[in-house]
PDB file of C-alpha atoms in Angstrom:
ATOM      1  CA  ASP L   1     -14.289  -1.924 -36.290  1.00  0.00           C
ATOM      2  CA  LYS L   2     -14.756  -4.704 -33.911  1.00  0.00           C
ATOM      3  CA  ARG L   3     -12.885  -4.334 -30.648  1.00  0.00           C
ATOM      4  CA  ARG L   4     -10.275  -7.030 -30.044  1.00  0.00           C
ATOM      5  CA  SER L   5      -8.478  -8.071 -26.907  1.00  0.00           C
ATOM      6  CA  GLY L   6      -4.591  -7.741 -26.930  1.00  0.00           C
ATOM      7  CA  PHE L   7      -1.466  -5.798 -25.993  1.00  0.00           C
ATOM      8  CA  LEU L   8      -1.328  -2.087 -26.633  1.00  0.00           C
ATOM      9  CA  ILE L   9       1.525  -0.024 -27.382  1.00  0.00           C
ATOM     10  CA  PRO L  10       4.001  -0.325 -24.521  1.00  0.00           C
ATOM     11  CA  ASN L  11       5.623   2.830 -22.686  1.00  0.00           C
ATOM     12  CA  ALA L  12       9.012   3.318 -21.071  1.00  0.00           C
ATOM     13  CA  LYS L  13      10.585   6.339 -19.414  1.00  0.00           C
ATOM     14  CA  TYR L  14      13.112   7.160 -16.832  1.00  0.00           C
ATOM     15  CA  GLY L  15      12.972   9.672 -13.956  1.00  0.00           C
ATOM     16  CA  SER L  16      14.847  10.317 -10.703  1.00  0.00           C
ATOM     17  CA  ASN L  17      11.654   9.487  -8.534  1.00  0.00           C
ATOM     18  CA  ASN L  18      10.851   6.056  -9.845  1.00  0.00           C
ATOM     19  CA  GLY L  19      13.977   5.047 -11.772  1.00  0.00           C
ATOM     20  CA  PHE L  20      13.386   3.162 -14.839  1.00  0.00           C
ATOM     21  CA  GLU L  21       9.739   2.503 -15.787  1.00  0.00           C
ATOM     22  CA  PHE L  22       8.100   0.277 -18.119  1.00  0.00           C
ATOM     23  CA  MET L  23       4.302  -0.209 -18.890  1.00  0.00           C
ATOM     24  CA  LEU L  24       2.630  -2.884 -21.185  1.00  0.00           C
ATOM     25  CA  PRO L  25      -1.158  -2.378 -21.178  1.00  0.00           C
ATOM     26  CA  TYR L  26      -3.313  -5.248 -22.127  1.00  0.00           C
ATOM     27  CA  TYR L  27      -6.847  -4.535 -23.391  1.00  0.00           C
ATOM     28  CA  TRP L  28      -9.535  -7.063 -22.678  1.00  0.00           C
ATOM     29  CA  ASN L  29     -12.743  -6.856 -24.481  1.00  0.00           C
ATOM     30  CA  ILE L  30     -15.222  -8.588 -22.025  1.00  0.00           C
ATOM     31  CA  ALA L  31     -18.415  -7.775 -23.754  1.00  0.00           C
ATOM     32  CA  PRO L  32     -20.137  -5.429 -25.999  1.00  0.00           C
ATOM     33  CA  ASN L  33     -20.806  -3.205 -22.992  1.00  0.00           C
ATOM     34  CA  TYR L  34     -17.815  -4.226 -20.814  1.00  0.00           C
ATOM     35  CA  ASP L  35     -13.979  -3.924 -21.123  1.00  0.00           C
ATOM     36  CA  ALA L  36     -10.989  -3.639 -18.946  1.00  0.00           C
ATOM     37  CA  THR L  37      -7.283  -2.531 -19.586  1.00  0.00           C
ATOM     38  CA  ILE L  38      -4.807  -4.153 -17.287  1.00  0.00           C
ATOM     39  CA  THR L  39      -1.303  -2.648 -17.091  1.00  0.00           C
ATOM     40  CA  PRO L  40       1.717  -4.016 -15.459  1.00  0.00           C
ATOM     41  CA  HIS L  41       3.792  -1.098 -14.444  1.00  0.00           C
ATOM     42  CA  TYR L  42       7.483  -1.712 -13.508  1.00  0.00           C
ATOM     43  CA  MET L  43       9.365   0.870 -11.596  1.00  0.00           C
ATOM     44  CA  SER L  44      13.090  -0.034 -10.745  1.00  0.00           C
ATOM     45  CA  LYS L  45      13.209   1.943  -7.511  1.00  0.00           C
ATOM     46  CA  ARG L  46       9.684   0.781  -6.153  1.00  0.00           C
ATOM     47  CA  GLY L  47       8.611  -2.428  -7.639  1.00  0.00           C
ATOM     48  CA  LEU L  48       5.802  -3.851  -9.843  1.00  0.00           C
ATOM     49  CA  GLN L  49       2.325  -1.940  -9.844  1.00  0.00           C
ATOM     50  CA  TRP L  50      -0.786  -3.398 -11.383  1.00  0.00           C
ATOM     51  CA  GLN L  51      -3.123  -0.986 -12.886  1.00  0.00           C
ATOM     52  CA  THR L  52      -6.738  -2.110 -13.790  1.00  0.00           C
ATOM     53  CA  GLU L  53      -9.277   0.046 -15.452  1.00  0.00           C
ATOM     54  CA  PHE L  54     -12.652  -1.273 -15.926  1.00  0.00           C
ATOM     55  CA  ARG L  55     -15.667   0.673 -18.023  1.00  0.00           C
ATOM     56  CA  TYR L  56     -19.198  -0.465 -18.184  1.00  0.00           C
ATOM     57  CA  LEU L  57     -22.328   0.650 -19.783  1.00  0.00           C
ATOM     58  CA  VAL L  58     -25.504  -0.805 -18.277  1.00  0.00           C
ATOM     59  CA  GLN L  59     -29.229   0.052 -18.134  1.00  0.00           C
ATOM     60  CA  PRO L  60     -28.700   2.371 -14.976  1.00  0.00           C
ATOM     61  CA  GLY L  61     -25.908   4.201 -16.576  1.00  0.00           C
ATOM     62  CA  LEU L  62     -22.287   4.081 -17.517  1.00  0.00           C
ATOM     63  CA  GLY L  63     -19.024   4.405 -15.469  1.00  0.00           C
ATOM     64  CA  LEU L  64     -15.475   3.640 -15.048  1.00  0.00           C
ATOM     65  CA  MET L  65     -13.586   2.097 -12.166  1.00  0.00           C
ATOM     66  CA  GLU L  66      -9.972   1.994 -11.586  1.00  0.00           C
ATOM     67  CA  PHE L  67      -7.892   0.031  -9.011  1.00  0.00           C
ATOM     68  CA  ASP L  68      -4.072   0.433  -8.780  1.00  0.00           C
ATOM     69  CA  TRP L  69      -2.059  -1.788  -6.468  1.00  0.00           C
ATOM     70  CA  LEU L  70       1.598  -1.721  -5.499  1.00  0.00           C
ATOM     71  CA  PRO L  71       2.122  -4.645  -2.953  1.00  0.00           C
ATOM     72  CA  ASP L  72       5.537  -3.564  -1.877  1.00  0.00           C
ATOM     73  CA  ASP L  73       7.051  -0.155  -2.509  1.00  0.00           C
ATOM     74  CA  LYS L  74      10.611  -0.470  -1.788  1.00  0.00           C
ATOM     75  CA  GLU L  75      11.142   3.402  -1.726  1.00  0.00           C
ATOM     76  CA  TYR L  76       8.162   3.978   0.439  1.00  0.00           C
ATOM     77  CA  GLY L  77       8.814   1.097   2.715  1.00  0.00           C
ATOM     78  CA  LYS L  78      12.259   2.607   3.838  1.00  0.00           C
ATOM     79  CA  ASP L  79      10.332   5.077   6.040  1.00  0.00           C
ATOM     80  CA  ASN L  80       7.097   3.468   6.723  1.00  0.00           C
ATOM     81  CA  ASP L  81       5.966   0.238   8.391  1.00  0.00           C
ATOM     82  CA  ASP L  82       3.279  -0.529   5.751  1.00  0.00           C
ATOM     83  CA  SER L  83       4.860  -0.534   2.093  1.00  0.00           C
ATOM     84  CA  LYS L  84       1.481  -1.325   0.311  1.00  0.00           C
ATOM     85  CA  ARG L  85       0.197   1.429  -1.828  1.00  0.00           C
ATOM     86  CA  TRP L  86      -3.199   1.662  -3.721  1.00  0.00           C
ATOM     87  CA  LEU L  87      -5.751   3.763  -5.535  1.00  0.00           C
ATOM     88  CA  PHE L  88      -9.451   3.398  -5.993  1.00  0.00           C
ATOM     89  CA  TYR L  89     -11.329   5.497  -8.313  1.00  0.00           C
ATOM     90  CA  TRP L  90     -15.087   5.233  -9.324  1.00  0.00           C
ATOM     91  CA  ASN L  91     -17.066   7.466 -11.587  1.00  0.00           C
ATOM     92  CA  HIS L  92     -20.635   6.877 -12.460  1.00  0.00           C
ATOM     93  CA  ASN L  93     -23.430   8.895 -14.357  1.00  0.00           C
ATOM     94  CA  GLY L  94     -26.899   7.127 -14.377  1.00  0.00           C
ATOM     95  CA  VAL L  95     -30.474   7.840 -15.351  1.00  0.00           C
ATOM     96  CA  MET L  96     -33.286   5.685 -14.815  1.00  0.00           C
ATOM     97  CA  ASP L  97     -36.961   6.091 -16.155  1.00  0.00           C
ATOM     98  CA  GLN L  98     -35.849   9.548 -17.337  1.00  0.00           C
ATOM     99  CA  VAL L  99     -36.302  10.938 -13.819  1.00  0.00           C
ATOM    100  CA  TRP L 100     -33.944   9.221 -11.416  1.00  0.00           C
ATOM    101  CA  ARG L 101     -30.281  10.169 -11.424  1.00  0.00           C
ATOM    102  CA  PHE L 102     -27.481   8.568  -9.589  1.00  0.00           C
ATOM    103  CA  ASN L 103     -23.825  10.006  -9.717  1.00  0.00           C
ATOM    104  CA  VAL L 104     -20.521   8.996  -8.017  1.00  0.00           C
ATOM    105  CA  ASP L 105     -17.284  10.742  -7.945  1.00  0.00           C
ATOM    106  CA  TYR L 106     -14.934   8.854  -5.697  1.00  0.00           C
ATOM    107  CA  THR L 107     -11.365   8.666  -5.263  1.00  0.00           C
ATOM    108  CA  LYS L 108      -9.384   7.216  -2.313  1.00  0.00           C
ATOM    109  CA  VAL L 109      -5.714   6.284  -1.851  1.00  0.00           C
ATOM    110  CA  SER L 110      -3.719   4.429   0.514  1.00  0.00           C
ATOM    111  CA  ASP L 111      -1.767   7.451   2.089  1.00  0.00           C
ATOM    112  CA  TYR L 112      -1.379  11.262   1.660  1.00  0.00           C
ATOM    113  CA  LYS L 113       1.857  10.932  -0.235  1.00  0.00           C
ATOM    114  CA  TYR L 114       0.477   8.777  -2.967  1.00  0.00           C
ATOM    115  CA  PHE L 115       0.215  11.495  -5.652  1.00  0.00           C
ATOM    116  CA  THR L 116       3.550  12.827  -4.671  1.00  0.00           C
ATOM    117  CA  ASP L 117       5.221   9.446  -5.305  1.00  0.00           C
ATOM    118  CA  LEU L 118       3.243   8.051  -8.112  1.00  0.00           C
ATOM    119  CA  ASP L 119       1.620   9.508 -11.391  1.00  0.00           C
ATOM    120  CA  SER L 120      -2.087   9.084 -11.917  1.00  0.00           C
ATOM    121  CA  LYS L 121      -4.526  10.673 -14.129  1.00  0.00           C
ATOM    122  CA  TYR L 122      -7.179  10.480 -11.348  1.00  0.00           C
ATOM    123  CA  GLY L 123      -5.476  12.932  -9.047  1.00  0.00           C
ATOM    124  CA  SER L 124      -2.406  15.163  -8.026  1.00  0.00           C
ATOM    125  CA  THR L 125      -0.922  16.628  -5.190  1.00  0.00           C
ATOM    126  CA  THR L 126      -1.673  20.095  -6.488  1.00  0.00           C
ATOM    127  CA  ASP L 127      -5.344  19.438  -5.828  1.00  0.00           C
ATOM    128  CA  GLY L 128      -4.646  18.915  -2.217  1.00  0.00           C
ATOM    129  CA  TYR L 129      -7.494  16.617  -1.676  1.00  0.00           C
ATOM    130  CA  ALA L 130      -9.644  13.722  -3.323  1.00  0.00           C
ATOM    131  CA  THR L 131     -13.259  14.143  -3.438  1.00  0.00           C
ATOM    132  CA  GLN L 132     -15.695  11.322  -2.390  1.00  0.00           C
ATOM    133  CA  LYS L 133     -19.197  12.212  -3.454  1.00  0.00           C
ATOM    134  CA  PHE L 134     -22.423  10.352  -3.925  1.00  0.00           C
ATOM    135  CA  SER L 135     -25.736  11.804  -5.079  1.00  0.00           C
ATOM    136  CA  LEU L 136     -29.252  10.646  -5.834  1.00  0.00           C
ATOM    137  CA  GLY L 137     -31.628  12.930  -7.782  1.00  0.00           C
ATOM    138  CA  TYR L 138     -35.198  13.007  -8.887  1.00  0.00           C
ATOM    139  CA  ALA L 139     -36.421  15.460 -11.625  1.00  0.00           C
ATOM    140  CA  ASN L 140     -40.063  16.101 -12.564  1.00  0.00           C
ATOM    141  CA  GLU L 141     -41.540  18.738 -14.894  1.00  0.00           C
ATOM    142  CA  ASN L 142     -41.355  21.774 -12.587  1.00  0.00           C
ATOM    143  CA  TRP L 143     -39.327  20.445  -9.611  1.00  0.00           C
ATOM    144  CA  ASN L 144     -36.411  18.437  -8.786  1.00  0.00           C
ATOM    145  CA  ALA L 145     -34.557  17.155  -5.673  1.00  0.00           C
ATOM    146  CA  THR L 146     -31.013  15.835  -4.931  1.00  0.00           C
ATOM    147  CA  LEU L 147     -29.651  13.976  -1.983  1.00  0.00           C
ATOM    148  CA  SER L 148     -25.787  13.811  -1.752  1.00  0.00           C
ATOM    149  CA  SER L 149     -23.220  12.929   0.531  1.00  0.00           C
ATOM    150  CA  LYS L 150     -19.613  14.398   0.193  1.00  0.00           C
ATOM    151  CA  GLN L 151     -16.188  14.207   2.036  1.00  0.00           C
ATOM    152  CA  PHE L 152     -12.663  14.713   1.335  1.00  0.00           C
ATOM    153  CA  GLN L 153      -9.306  12.994   1.705  1.00  0.00           C
ATOM    154  CA  ILE L 154      -6.780  15.535   2.645  1.00  0.00           C
ATOM    155  CA  PHE L 155      -3.240  15.190   1.228  1.00  0.00           C
ATOM    156  CA  ASP L 156      -1.727  17.246   4.089  1.00  0.00           C
ATOM    157  CA  ASN L 157      -1.411  15.171   7.192  1.00  0.00           C
ATOM    158  CA  THR L 158      -0.910  18.394   9.581  1.00  0.00           C
ATOM    159  CA  ASP L 159      -3.144  18.375  12.547  1.00  0.00           C
ATOM    160  CA  ARG L 160      -4.265  21.901  11.752  1.00  0.00           C
ATOM    161  CA  THR L 161      -5.504  20.797   8.366  1.00  0.00           C
ATOM    162  CA  TRP L 162      -7.082  17.517   9.723  1.00  0.00           C
ATOM    163  CA  SER L 163      -8.941  19.503  12.266  1.00  0.00           C
ATOM    164  CA  GLN L 164     -10.377  21.784   9.862  1.00  0.00           C
ATOM    165  CA  THR L 165     -11.674  19.250   7.483  1.00  0.00           C
ATOM    166  CA  TYR L 166     -15.519  18.790   7.247  1.00  0.00           C
ATOM    167  CA  LYS L 167     -17.828  16.196   5.490  1.00  0.00           C
ATOM    168  CA  VAL L 168     -21.254  17.061   4.283  1.00  0.00           C
ATOM    169  CA  GLN L 169     -23.633  14.116   5.271  1.00  0.00           C
ATOM    170  CA  PRO L 170     -26.168  14.582   4.134  1.00  0.00           C
ATOM    171  CA  GLN L 171     -27.212  17.635   1.854  1.00  0.00           C
ATOM    172  CA  LEU L 172     -30.592  17.984   0.466  1.00  0.00           C
ATOM    173  CA  ASP L 173     -31.123  20.398  -2.563  1.00  0.00           C
ATOM    174  CA  LEU L 174     -34.714  21.442  -3.879  1.00  0.00           C
ATOM    175  CA  ASN L 175     -35.682  23.312  -6.766  1.00  0.00           C
ATOM    176  CA  TYR L 176     -39.262  24.644  -7.703  1.00  0.00           C
ATOM    177  CA  TYR L 177     -40.181  26.290 -10.983  1.00  0.00           C
ATOM    178  CA  LYS L 178     -43.432  28.159 -11.882  1.00  0.00           C
ATOM    179  CA  ASN L 179     -43.499  30.048 -15.144  1.00  0.00           C
ATOM    180  CA  ASP L 180     -46.238  32.248 -16.582  1.00  0.00           C
ATOM    181  CA  LEU L 181     -47.695  33.608 -13.331  1.00  0.00           C
ATOM    182  CA  GLY L 182     -49.065  36.404 -15.255  1.00  0.00           C
ATOM    183  CA  PRO L 183     -46.054  38.211 -16.591  1.00  0.00           C
ATOM    184  CA  PHE L 184     -43.928  36.638 -14.040  1.00  0.00           C
ATOM    185  CA  ASP L 185     -41.579  33.579 -13.558  1.00  0.00           C
ATOM    186  CA  PHE L 186     -41.051  32.023 -10.239  1.00  0.00           C
ATOM    187  CA  HIS L 187     -38.188  29.951  -8.825  1.00  0.00           C
ATOM    188  CA  ILE L 188     -37.479  28.818  -5.260  1.00  0.00           C
ATOM    189  CA  TYR L 189     -34.236  26.928  -4.248  1.00  0.00           C
ATOM    190  CA  GLY L 190     -33.892  25.333  -0.827  1.00  0.00           C
ATOM    191  CA  GLN L 191     -30.898  23.631   0.819  1.00  0.00           C
ATOM    192  CA  ALA L 192     -30.482  21.721   4.005  1.00  0.00           C
ATOM    193  CA  ALA L 193     -26.900  20.341   4.908  1.00  0.00           C
ATOM    194  CA  LYS L 194     -25.147  18.637   7.824  1.00  0.00           C
ATOM    195  CA  PHE L 195     -21.593  19.512   8.178  1.00  0.00           C
ATOM    196  CA  THR L 196     -19.747  17.006  10.554  1.00  0.00           C
ATOM    197  CA  SER L 197     -16.095  17.540  11.616  1.00  0.00           C
ATOM    198  CA  VAL L 198     -13.581  14.819  11.400  1.00  0.00           C
ATOM    199  CA  ASN L 199     -12.199  16.269  14.567  1.00  0.00           C
ATOM    200  CA  PRO L 200     -14.441  15.364  17.619  1.00  0.00           C
ATOM    201  CA  TYR L 201     -13.430  18.644  19.350  1.00  0.00           C
ATOM    202  CA  SER L 202     -14.527  20.893  16.526  1.00  0.00           C
ATOM    203  CA  PRO L 203     -18.280  22.317  16.054  1.00  0.00           C
ATOM    204  CA  ASP L 204     -20.598  20.453  13.777  1.00  0.00           C
ATOM    205  CA  ALA L 205     -23.293  22.515  12.035  1.00  0.00           C
ATOM    206  CA  THR L 206     -26.569  22.410  10.214  1.00  0.00           C
ATOM    207  CA  ARG L 207     -27.362  24.987   7.366  1.00  0.00           C
ATOM    208  CA  LEU L 208     -30.794  25.864   6.176  1.00  0.00           C
ATOM    209  CA  HIS L 209     -30.984  28.138   3.072  1.00  0.00           C
ATOM    210  CA  MET L 210     -33.956  29.546   1.171  1.00  0.00           C
ATOM    211  CA  GLU L 211     -33.682  31.491  -2.118  1.00  0.00           C
ATOM    212  CA  PRO L 212     -36.993  32.555  -3.745  1.00  0.00           C
ATOM    213  CA  THR L 213     -36.744  34.458  -7.171  1.00  0.00           C
ATOM    214  CA  LEU L 214     -39.295  36.261  -9.166  1.00  0.00           C
ATOM    215  CA  SER L 215     -38.404  37.555 -12.590  1.00  0.00           C
ATOM    216  CA  LEU L 216     -40.236  39.572 -15.243  1.00  0.00           C
ATOM    217  CA  PRO L 217     -38.996  38.627 -18.815  1.00  0.00           C
ATOM    218  CA  LEU L 218     -39.828  41.304 -21.324  1.00  0.00           C
ATOM    219  CA  THR L 219     -39.103  40.636 -25.075  1.00  0.00           C
ATOM    220  CA  ASN L 220     -40.060  42.001 -28.431  1.00  0.00           C
ATOM    221  CA  GLY L 221     -38.882  41.670 -32.193  1.00  0.00           C
ATOM    222  CA  TRP L 222     -35.475  43.436 -31.430  1.00  0.00           C
ATOM    223  CA  ALA L 223     -34.704  43.285 -27.656  1.00  0.00           C
ATOM    224  CA  SER L 224     -34.995  41.303 -24.450  1.00  0.00           C
ATOM    225  CA  LEU L 225     -34.884  42.470 -20.899  1.00  0.00           C
ATOM    226  CA  ASN L 226     -35.065  40.290 -17.707  1.00  0.00           C
ATOM    227  CA  THR L 227     -35.842  42.024 -14.391  1.00  0.00           C
ATOM    228  CA  GLU L 228     -35.188  39.791 -11.323  1.00  0.00           C
ATOM    229  CA  ALA L 229     -35.802  40.110  -7.525  1.00  0.00           C
ATOM    230  CA  LYS L 230     -34.393  37.714  -5.175  1.00  0.00           C
ATOM    231  CA  VAL L 231     -34.294  37.175  -1.356  1.00  0.00           C
ATOM    232  CA  MET L 232     -31.643  34.942   0.324  1.00  0.00           C
ATOM    233  CA  ALA L 233     -31.991  33.484   3.918  1.00  0.00           C
ATOM    234  CA  THR L 234     -29.654  31.316   5.631  1.00  0.00           C
ATOM    235  CA  HIS L 235     -29.751  29.875   9.118  1.00  0.00           C
ATOM    236  CA  TYR L 236     -26.763  28.198  10.877  1.00  0.00           C
ATOM    237  CA  GLN L 237     -27.277  25.799  13.988  1.00  0.00           C
ATOM    238  CA  GLN L 238     -24.095  24.757  15.608  1.00  0.00           C
ATOM    239  CA  ASP L 239     -23.248  21.944  17.845  1.00  0.00           C
ATOM    240  CA  ILE L 240     -20.252  23.001  19.810  1.00  0.00           C
ATOM    241  CA  PRO L 241     -18.613  20.340  21.857  1.00  0.00           C
ATOM    242  CA  ASP L 242     -17.601  20.987  25.596  1.00  0.00           C
ATOM    243  CA  GLY L 243     -13.903  20.644  24.960  1.00  0.00           C
ATOM    244  CA  PHE L 244     -13.813  23.037  21.890  1.00  0.00           C
ATOM    245  CA  ALA L 245     -12.261  25.988  23.963  1.00  0.00           C
ATOM    246  CA  ALA L 246      -9.444  23.960  25.333  1.00  0.00           C
ATOM    247  CA  ASN L 247      -8.725  22.257  22.158  1.00  0.00           C
ATOM    248  CA  TYR L 248      -8.595  25.502  20.178  1.00  0.00           C
ATOM    249  CA  ALA L 249      -6.305  26.995  22.980  1.00  0.00           C
ATOM    250  CA  MET L 250      -3.924  24.101  22.725  1.00  0.00           C
ATOM    251  CA  ARG L 251      -3.736  24.260  18.895  1.00  0.00           C
ATOM    252  CA  ASN L 252      -3.256  27.951  18.741  1.00  0.00           C
ATOM    253  CA  GLN L 253      -1.141  28.477  21.869  1.00  0.00           C
ATOM    254  CA  VAL L 254      -3.466  30.831  23.413  1.00  0.00           C
ATOM    255  CA  SER L 255      -5.514  30.733  26.800  1.00  0.00           C
ATOM    256  CA  ALA L 256      -8.865  29.208  26.796  1.00  0.00           C
ATOM    257  CA  ALA L 257     -10.525  32.473  27.669  1.00  0.00           C
ATOM    258  CA  ASP L 258      -9.307  33.753  24.296  1.00  0.00           C
ATOM    259  CA  ALA L 259     -10.979  31.001  22.382  1.00  0.00           C
ATOM    260  CA  PRO L 260     -13.895  32.043  20.320  1.00  0.00           C
ATOM    261  CA  ASN L 261     -17.203  32.462  21.859  1.00  0.00           C
ATOM    262  CA  LEU L 262     -19.509  30.959  19.405  1.00  0.00           C
ATOM    263  CA  ASP L 263     -23.356  31.186  19.509  1.00  0.00           C
ATOM    264  CA  ASN L 264     -25.287  28.144  18.821  1.00  0.00           C
ATOM    265  CA  SER L 265     -27.179  29.647  15.987  1.00  0.00           C
ATOM    266  CA  VAL L 266     -26.517  32.228  13.386  1.00  0.00           C
ATOM    267  CA  ASN L 267     -28.897  33.924  10.902  1.00  0.00           C
ATOM    268  CA  ARG L 268     -28.292  36.082   7.785  1.00  0.00           C
TER     269      ARG L 268
END
């Protein structure tokens, strides 16, 4: 059946958080590979929210974007100077030339109480955070590599939670496979990652990890057995700021002398 633009089934409900709610979605068939759903969402306690979902299918991949906009939240504005609330979500999965891969999983909201006050299928307060991840990968016959960036928007605004939040920018993952080395199969995995704290007084770190594996698969007509030997080696290199001890003492109400004495590097 051919898709047609038009209004979809409306929805209404009542709750103590938002009062009376009414939603009237409109489906817009833009093109064979593009469409959008625009939903005016009225909440008697908060105002009118606009929800816009856009889907696309193009040669580099397919994806979905959502932008929700509440220009003046009357309930939220009672305790906050800025009453504008919004959500942006983007999910993309793409493959080019059968070897390149590009993926996005990105969610960002206007404030940490957004999912407490407003319902959304793109997040909830029980998650505790929103993920913002980008990755670019290349895969060949016996090896692949992925370069990624990941950070989080935390829904707890306490100083302790904020000070313990890290982002991974960048992270490089490598895999190499070589089968039929005589009776053996060989695989080696490596990773290099840079961890950066959102708190300038907390340590940053670089992690290097190597994991070679040698396996011996044995099969016959009625059974199979796979024997595997693996070695894992990890190295951490820390960048400890000068004010770390004093900041730790202030947050944990201890003397600076009792703050952890961290080495610059750790091996395991």
